[in-house]
């Protein structure tokens, strides 16, 4: 039987750490896909199109598979939407401050799409997770201190649910989906492509507490 090798089409250290939990060898290949192309679509469609574009961009650039290897490619996209308007990653600290003020004390939506390609037979599986997040009433001083850490700049909506700043008061949906890749969504997609998982339950519990142990990313990057 062919050995399974995963390819993660993502620069995100959180996604690296989560894919490491699956228990298969994997390679990270960063996609150069255009993330702005579908910005006018509704947020759920936007993330689905963008995750697919990331997957397809990486698949098109891969060298041929080594013999007796089944390659499974995983891509994802996360976005925050406030009253239907997409909030991507803030370009500047000022934009991060504006996003955190806009989100404060109210509900918003987080959409995360996963796209999985079975490269040897061309099969594709996709899912979009929708979570509703309620932010707490954090103070301007807390916002300033959080922005000074630099954490908001690579996060959709300018926050990480997993950061000690802890901006989230309530979550309805999947914690890992908000963090960038819902394993609850991903596992059925993999199973549909005849790929199981070897997840250590203890590591999964830690991941849901925002603690990601991995040999491919240090906690400081998460
Ligand atoms: C809302 C939220 C987002 N995020 C992150 C997840 C994603 O990494 C990022 C959204 O940007 P994405 O474009 O989804 O991902 P990315 O640019 O980090 O990586 P790549 O495109 O190469 O896969 O925001 C958190 O880590 N915590 C959160 O609470």
PDB file of C-alpha atoms in Angstrom, residues 9-204:
ATOM      1  CA  UNK A   9      -0.289  24.656   1.572  1.00  0.00           C
ATOM      2  CA  UNK A  10       0.061  27.247   4.333  1.00  0.00           C
ATOM      3  CA  UNK A  11       2.486  29.656   5.953  1.00  0.00           C
ATOM      4  CA  UNK A  12       0.481  29.624   9.184  1.00  0.00           C
ATOM      5  CA  UNK A  13       2.377  28.195  12.192  1.00  0.00           C
ATOM      6  CA  UNK A  14      -1.013  27.326  13.810  1.00  0.00           C
ATOM      7  CA  UNK A  15      -1.996  25.209  10.810  1.00  0.00           C
ATOM      8  CA  UNK A  16       1.445  23.561  10.837  1.00  0.00           C
ATOM      9  CA  UNK A  17       1.021  22.609  14.461  1.00  0.00           C
ATOM     10  CA  UNK A  18      -2.511  21.276  13.881  1.00  0.00           C
ATOM     11  CA  UNK A  19      -1.554  19.229  10.815  1.00  0.00           C
ATOM     12  CA  UNK A  20       1.375  17.804  12.804  1.00  0.00           C
ATOM     13  CA  UNK A  21      -1.244  16.312  15.162  1.00  0.00           C
ATOM     14  CA  UNK A  22      -2.588  14.094  12.361  1.00  0.00           C
ATOM     15  CA  UNK A  23       0.451  11.845  12.767  1.00  0.00           C
ATOM     16  CA  UNK A  24       1.624  11.663   9.136  1.00  0.00           C
ATOM     17  CA  UNK A  25       4.832  12.988   7.626  1.00  0.00           C
ATOM     18  CA  UNK A  26       4.152  16.311   5.967  1.00  0.00           C
ATOM     19  CA  UNK A  27       5.785  19.053   3.971  1.00  0.00           C
ATOM     20  CA  UNK A  28       4.857  22.727   4.056  1.00  0.00           C
ATOM     21  CA  UNK A  29       4.642  24.547   0.723  1.00  0.00           C
ATOM     22  CA  UNK A  30       3.514  28.153   0.912  1.00  0.00           C
ATOM     23  CA  UNK A  31       0.971  29.216  -1.668  1.00  0.00           C
ATOM     24  CA  UNK A  32       1.291  32.458  -3.590  1.00  0.00           C
ATOM     25  CA  UNK A  33      -2.442  32.496  -4.363  1.00  0.00           C
ATOM     26  CA  UNK A  34      -4.187  35.860  -4.628  1.00  0.00           C
ATOM     27  CA  UNK A  35      -6.272  36.219  -1.453  1.00  0.00           C
ATOM     28  CA  UNK A  36      -8.111  39.322  -2.714  1.00  0.00           C
ATOM     29  CA  UNK A  37      -9.693  37.828  -5.823  1.00  0.00           C
ATOM     30  CA  UNK A  38     -12.997  36.811  -4.196  1.00  0.00           C
ATOM     31  CA  UNK A  39     -13.315  39.667  -1.680  1.00  0.00           C
ATOM     32  CA  UNK A  40     -16.687  40.776  -3.072  1.00  0.00           C
ATOM     33  CA  UNK A  41     -18.244  37.336  -2.399  1.00  0.00           C
ATOM     34  CA  UNK A  42     -20.184  36.554   0.812  1.00  0.00           C
ATOM     35  CA  UNK A  43     -17.651  35.536   3.534  1.00  0.00           C
ATOM     36  CA  UNK A  44     -18.434  31.779   3.446  1.00  0.00           C
ATOM     37  CA  UNK A  45     -17.941  31.726  -0.331  1.00  0.00           C
ATOM     38  CA  UNK A  46     -14.854  33.935  -0.033  1.00  0.00           C
ATOM     39  CA  UNK A  47     -13.045  31.499   2.287  1.00  0.00           C
ATOM     40  CA  UNK A  48     -14.090  28.466   0.236  1.00  0.00           C
ATOM     41  CA  UNK A  49     -12.788  30.018  -3.008  1.00  0.00           C
ATOM     42  CA  UNK A  50      -9.609  31.249  -1.349  1.00  0.00           C
ATOM     43  CA  UNK A  51      -8.762  27.912   0.312  1.00  0.00           C
ATOM     44  CA  UNK A  52      -9.329  26.185  -3.039  1.00  0.00           C
ATOM     45  CA  UNK A  53      -7.131  28.743  -4.829  1.00  0.00           C
ATOM     46  CA  UNK A  54      -4.335  28.148  -2.277  1.00  0.00           C
ATOM     47  CA  UNK A  55      -4.626  24.372  -2.754  1.00  0.00           C
ATOM     48  CA  UNK A  56      -4.649  24.565  -6.536  1.00  0.00           C
ATOM     49  CA  UNK A  57      -1.728  27.014  -6.711  1.00  0.00           C
ATOM     50  CA  UNK A  58       0.472  24.671  -4.674  1.00  0.00           C
ATOM     51  CA  UNK A  59      -0.719  21.522  -6.492  1.00  0.00           C
ATOM     52  CA  UNK A  60       0.164  23.069  -9.867  1.00  0.00           C
ATOM     53  CA  UNK A  61       3.730  23.814  -8.785  1.00  0.00           C
ATOM     54  CA  UNK A  62       4.634  20.457  -7.195  1.00  0.00           C
ATOM     55  CA  UNK A  63       7.217  18.124  -8.729  1.00  0.00           C
ATOM     56  CA  UNK A  64       6.060  14.554  -9.569  1.00  0.00           C
ATOM     57  CA  UNK A  65       5.335  12.289  -6.573  1.00  0.00           C
ATOM     58  CA  UNK A  66       8.023   9.913  -5.327  1.00  0.00           C
ATOM     59  CA  UNK A  67       7.184   6.248  -6.081  1.00  0.00           C
ATOM     60  CA  UNK A  68       4.686   4.385  -3.837  1.00  0.00           C
ATOM     61  CA  UNK A  69       3.529   7.625  -2.195  1.00  0.00           C
ATOM     62  CA  UNK A  70      -0.015   8.966  -1.939  1.00  0.00           C
ATOM     63  CA  UNK A  71       0.039  12.729  -1.603  1.00  0.00           C
ATOM     64  CA  UNK A  72      -2.786  14.560   0.159  1.00  0.00           C
ATOM     65  CA  UNK A  73      -2.746  18.352   0.012  1.00  0.00           C
ATOM     66  CA  UNK A  74      -4.423  20.505   2.678  1.00  0.00           C
ATOM     67  CA  UNK A  75      -5.174  24.225   2.410  1.00  0.00           C
ATOM     68  CA  UNK A  76      -7.312  26.524   4.539  1.00  0.00           C
ATOM     69  CA  UNK A  77      -8.510  30.080   4.815  1.00  0.00           C
ATOM     70  CA  UNK A  78      -9.944  31.991   7.764  1.00  0.00           C
ATOM     71  CA  UNK A  79     -11.768  35.276   7.756  1.00  0.00           C
ATOM     72  CA  UNK A  80     -13.657  37.417  10.235  1.00  0.00           C
ATOM     73  CA  UNK A  81     -16.898  39.095   9.196  1.00  0.00           C
ATOM     74  CA  UNK A  82     -18.618  41.906  11.039  1.00  0.00           C
ATOM     75  CA  UNK A  83     -22.207  42.400   9.865  1.00  0.00           C
ATOM     76  CA  UNK A  84     -21.263  40.659   6.623  1.00  0.00           C
ATOM     77  CA  UNK A  85     -18.186  42.817   5.946  1.00  0.00           C
ATOM     78  CA  UNK A  86     -14.919  40.898   5.675  1.00  0.00           C
ATOM     79  CA  UNK A  87     -12.112  41.906   8.045  1.00  0.00           C
ATOM     80  CA  UNK A  88      -8.831  40.467   6.802  1.00  0.00           C
ATOM     81  CA  UNK A  89      -5.434  40.875   8.392  1.00  0.00           C
ATOM     82  CA  UNK A  90      -4.688  44.451   9.486  1.00  0.00           C
ATOM     83  CA  UNK A  91      -1.992  46.128   7.384  1.00  0.00           C
ATOM     84  CA  UNK A  92      -0.877  48.448  10.201  1.00  0.00           C
ATOM     85  CA  UNK A  93      -1.141  48.768  14.002  1.00  0.00           C
ATOM     86  CA  UNK A  94      -3.712  51.557  13.485  1.00  0.00           C
ATOM     87  CA  UNK A  95      -5.853  49.255  11.363  1.00  0.00           C
ATOM     88  CA  UNK A  96      -5.523  46.576  14.050  1.00  0.00           C
ATOM     89  CA  UNK A  97      -6.733  49.087  16.666  1.00  0.00           C
ATOM     90  CA  UNK A  98      -9.721  50.059  14.495  1.00  0.00           C
ATOM     91  CA  UNK A  99     -10.680  46.398  14.016  1.00  0.00           C
ATOM     92  CA  UNK A 100     -10.380  45.574  17.719  1.00  0.00           C
ATOM     93  CA  UNK A 101     -12.531  48.625  18.592  1.00  0.00           C
ATOM     94  CA  UNK A 102     -15.132  47.661  15.984  1.00  0.00           C
ATOM     95  CA  UNK A 103     -15.329  44.078  17.325  1.00  0.00           C
ATOM     96  CA  UNK A 104     -15.354  45.011  21.041  1.00  0.00           C
ATOM     97  CA  UNK A 105     -18.351  43.935  23.121  1.00  0.00           C
ATOM     98  CA  UNK A 106     -20.324  42.406  20.252  1.00  0.00           C
ATOM     99  CA  UNK A 107     -20.816  39.358  18.039  1.00  0.00           C
ATOM    100  CA  UNK A 108     -19.048  38.625  14.774  1.00  0.00           C
ATOM    101  CA  UNK A 109     -18.672  35.622  12.491  1.00  0.00           C
ATOM    102  CA  UNK A 110     -15.542  33.606  11.779  1.00  0.00           C
ATOM    103  CA  UNK A 111     -15.445  31.436   8.665  1.00  0.00           C
ATOM    104  CA  UNK A 112     -12.737  28.857   8.057  1.00  0.00           C
ATOM    105  CA  UNK A 113     -12.600  26.787   4.888  1.00  0.00           C
ATOM    106  CA  UNK A 114     -10.567  23.626   4.475  1.00  0.00           C
ATOM    107  CA  UNK A 115      -9.792  22.227   1.030  1.00  0.00           C
ATOM    108  CA  UNK A 116      -8.217  18.781   0.667  1.00  0.00           C
ATOM    109  CA  UNK A 117      -6.928  17.378  -2.629  1.00  0.00           C
ATOM    110  CA  UNK A 118      -5.983  13.774  -3.255  1.00  0.00           C
ATOM    111  CA  UNK A 119      -3.292  14.472  -5.813  1.00  0.00           C
ATOM    112  CA  UNK A 120      -2.952  11.016  -7.347  1.00  0.00           C
ATOM    113  CA  UNK A 121      -6.618  10.704  -8.388  1.00  0.00           C
ATOM    114  CA  UNK A 122      -7.759  14.363  -8.453  1.00  0.00           C
ATOM    115  CA  UNK A 123     -10.478  13.967  -5.789  1.00  0.00           C
ATOM    116  CA  UNK A 124     -11.335  17.108  -3.792  1.00  0.00           C
ATOM    117  CA  UNK A 125     -13.123  17.569  -0.465  1.00  0.00           C
ATOM    118  CA  UNK A 126     -14.119  20.894   1.090  1.00  0.00           C
ATOM    119  CA  UNK A 127     -15.841  22.229   4.195  1.00  0.00           C
ATOM    120  CA  UNK A 128     -16.572  25.656   5.647  1.00  0.00           C
ATOM    121  CA  UNK A 129     -16.856  26.129   9.393  1.00  0.00           C
ATOM    122  CA  UNK A 130     -18.933  29.011  10.755  1.00  0.00           C
ATOM    123  CA  UNK A 131     -18.433  30.177  14.329  1.00  0.00           C
ATOM    124  CA  UNK A 132     -20.072  33.085  16.146  1.00  0.00           C
ATOM    125  CA  UNK A 133     -17.696  34.884  18.501  1.00  0.00           C
ATOM    126  CA  UNK A 134     -18.666  37.427  21.150  1.00  0.00           C
ATOM    127  CA  UNK A 135     -15.885  39.770  22.218  1.00  0.00           C
ATOM    128  CA  UNK A 136     -15.520  41.045  25.768  1.00  0.00           C
ATOM    129  CA  UNK A 137     -15.387  44.744  26.618  1.00  0.00           C
ATOM    130  CA  UNK A 138     -11.572  45.107  26.658  1.00  0.00           C
ATOM    131  CA  UNK A 139     -10.099  48.525  27.507  1.00  0.00           C
ATOM    132  CA  UNK A 140      -8.110  50.850  25.199  1.00  0.00           C
ATOM    133  CA  UNK A 141      -5.026  50.163  27.371  1.00  0.00           C
ATOM    134  CA  UNK A 142      -5.469  46.418  26.807  1.00  0.00           C
ATOM    135  CA  UNK A 143      -5.753  47.025  23.055  1.00  0.00           C
ATOM    136  CA  UNK A 144      -2.518  49.053  23.080  1.00  0.00           C
ATOM    137  CA  UNK A 145      -0.694  46.393  25.082  1.00  0.00           C
ATOM    138  CA  UNK A 146      -1.934  43.657  22.742  1.00  0.00           C
ATOM    139  CA  UNK A 147      -0.943  45.588  19.605  1.00  0.00           C
ATOM    140  CA  UNK A 148       2.525  46.145  21.093  1.00  0.00           C
ATOM    141  CA  UNK A 149       3.031  42.351  21.128  1.00  0.00           C
ATOM    142  CA  UNK A 150       2.768  42.318  17.292  1.00  0.00           C
ATOM    143  CA  UNK A 151       0.344  39.390  17.473  1.00  0.00           C
ATOM    144  CA  UNK A 152      -2.616  40.995  15.622  1.00  0.00           C
ATOM    145  CA  UNK A 153      -0.791  41.614  12.340  1.00  0.00           C
ATOM    146  CA  UNK A 154      -0.938  38.057  10.927  1.00  0.00           C
ATOM    147  CA  UNK A 155      -4.470  37.356  12.186  1.00  0.00           C
ATOM    148  CA  UNK A 156      -7.798  37.878  10.453  1.00  0.00           C
ATOM    149  CA  UNK A 157      -9.778  40.463  12.449  1.00  0.00           C
ATOM    150  CA  UNK A 158      -6.573  41.498  14.294  1.00  0.00           C
ATOM    151  CA  UNK A 159      -6.868  38.969  17.115  1.00  0.00           C
ATOM    152  CA  UNK A 160      -5.928  35.454  18.092  1.00  0.00           C
ATOM    153  CA  UNK A 161      -8.450  33.595  20.226  1.00  0.00           C
ATOM    154  CA  UNK A 162      -5.464  31.637  21.545  1.00  0.00           C
ATOM    155  CA  UNK A 163      -3.506  34.692  22.767  1.00  0.00           C
ATOM    156  CA  UNK A 164      -3.340  35.496  26.517  1.00  0.00           C
ATOM    157  CA  UNK A 165      -4.994  38.852  25.686  1.00  0.00           C
ATOM    158  CA  UNK A 166      -8.049  36.626  25.640  1.00  0.00           C
ATOM    159  CA  UNK A 167     -10.474  38.924  23.804  1.00  0.00           C
ATOM    160  CA  UNK A 168     -13.270  36.356  23.440  1.00  0.00           C
ATOM    161  CA  UNK A 169     -16.123  36.254  25.951  1.00  0.00           C
ATOM    162  CA  UNK A 170     -18.193  33.559  24.213  1.00  0.00           C
ATOM    163  CA  UNK A 171     -17.785  31.156  21.320  1.00  0.00           C
ATOM    164  CA  UNK A 172     -20.433  29.223  19.482  1.00  0.00           C
ATOM    165  CA  UNK A 173     -18.579  26.911  17.120  1.00  0.00           C
ATOM    166  CA  UNK A 174     -15.185  25.257  16.855  1.00  0.00           C
ATOM    167  CA  UNK A 175     -12.240  26.808  18.734  1.00  0.00           C
ATOM    168  CA  UNK A 176      -9.723  25.332  16.269  1.00  0.00           C
ATOM    169  CA  UNK A 177     -11.807  26.653  13.379  1.00  0.00           C
ATOM    170  CA  UNK A 178     -11.399  30.183  14.739  1.00  0.00           C
ATOM    171  CA  UNK A 179      -7.673  29.502  15.143  1.00  0.00           C
ATOM    172  CA  UNK A 180      -7.348  28.565  11.467  1.00  0.00           C
ATOM    173  CA  UNK A 181      -8.197  24.900  10.861  1.00  0.00           C
ATOM    174  CA  UNK A 182     -11.119  22.973  12.313  1.00  0.00           C
ATOM    175  CA  UNK A 183      -9.946  19.399  12.877  1.00  0.00           C
ATOM    176  CA  UNK A 184     -13.602  18.408  13.391  1.00  0.00           C
ATOM    177  CA  UNK A 185     -14.194  19.459   9.795  1.00  0.00           C
ATOM    178  CA  UNK A 186     -10.880  18.239   8.421  1.00  0.00           C
ATOM    179  CA  UNK A 187     -11.038  14.649   9.714  1.00  0.00           C
ATOM    180  CA  UNK A 188     -14.211  13.690   7.788  1.00  0.00           C
ATOM    181  CA  UNK A 189     -12.740  15.249   4.628  1.00  0.00           C
ATOM    182  CA  UNK A 190      -9.640  13.085   5.038  1.00  0.00           C
ATOM    183  CA  UNK A 191     -11.724   9.993   5.799  1.00  0.00           C
ATOM    184  CA  UNK A 192     -13.738  10.566   2.616  1.00  0.00           C
ATOM    185  CA  UNK A 193     -10.398  10.313   0.812  1.00  0.00           C
ATOM    186  CA  UNK A 194      -9.517   7.104   2.714  1.00  0.00           C
ATOM    187  CA  UNK A 195      -7.037   8.812   5.037  1.00  0.00           C
ATOM    188  CA  UNK A 196      -7.333   8.091   8.765  1.00  0.00           C
ATOM    189  CA  UNK A 197      -5.601   9.920  11.564  1.00  0.00           C
ATOM    190  CA  UNK A 198      -3.290   9.057  14.440  1.00  0.00           C
ATOM    191  CA  UNK A 199      -4.157  11.886  16.783  1.00  0.00           C
ATOM    192  CA  UNK A 200      -3.010  11.686  20.379  1.00  0.00           C
ATOM    193  CA  UNK A 201      -6.115  12.707  22.431  1.00  0.00           C
ATOM    194  CA  UNK A 202      -3.958  14.518  25.012  1.00  0.00           C
ATOM    195  CA  UNK A 203      -2.414  16.692  22.294  1.00  0.00           C
ATOM    196  CA  UNK A 204      -5.901  17.413  20.972  1.00  0.00           C
TER     197      UNK A 204
END
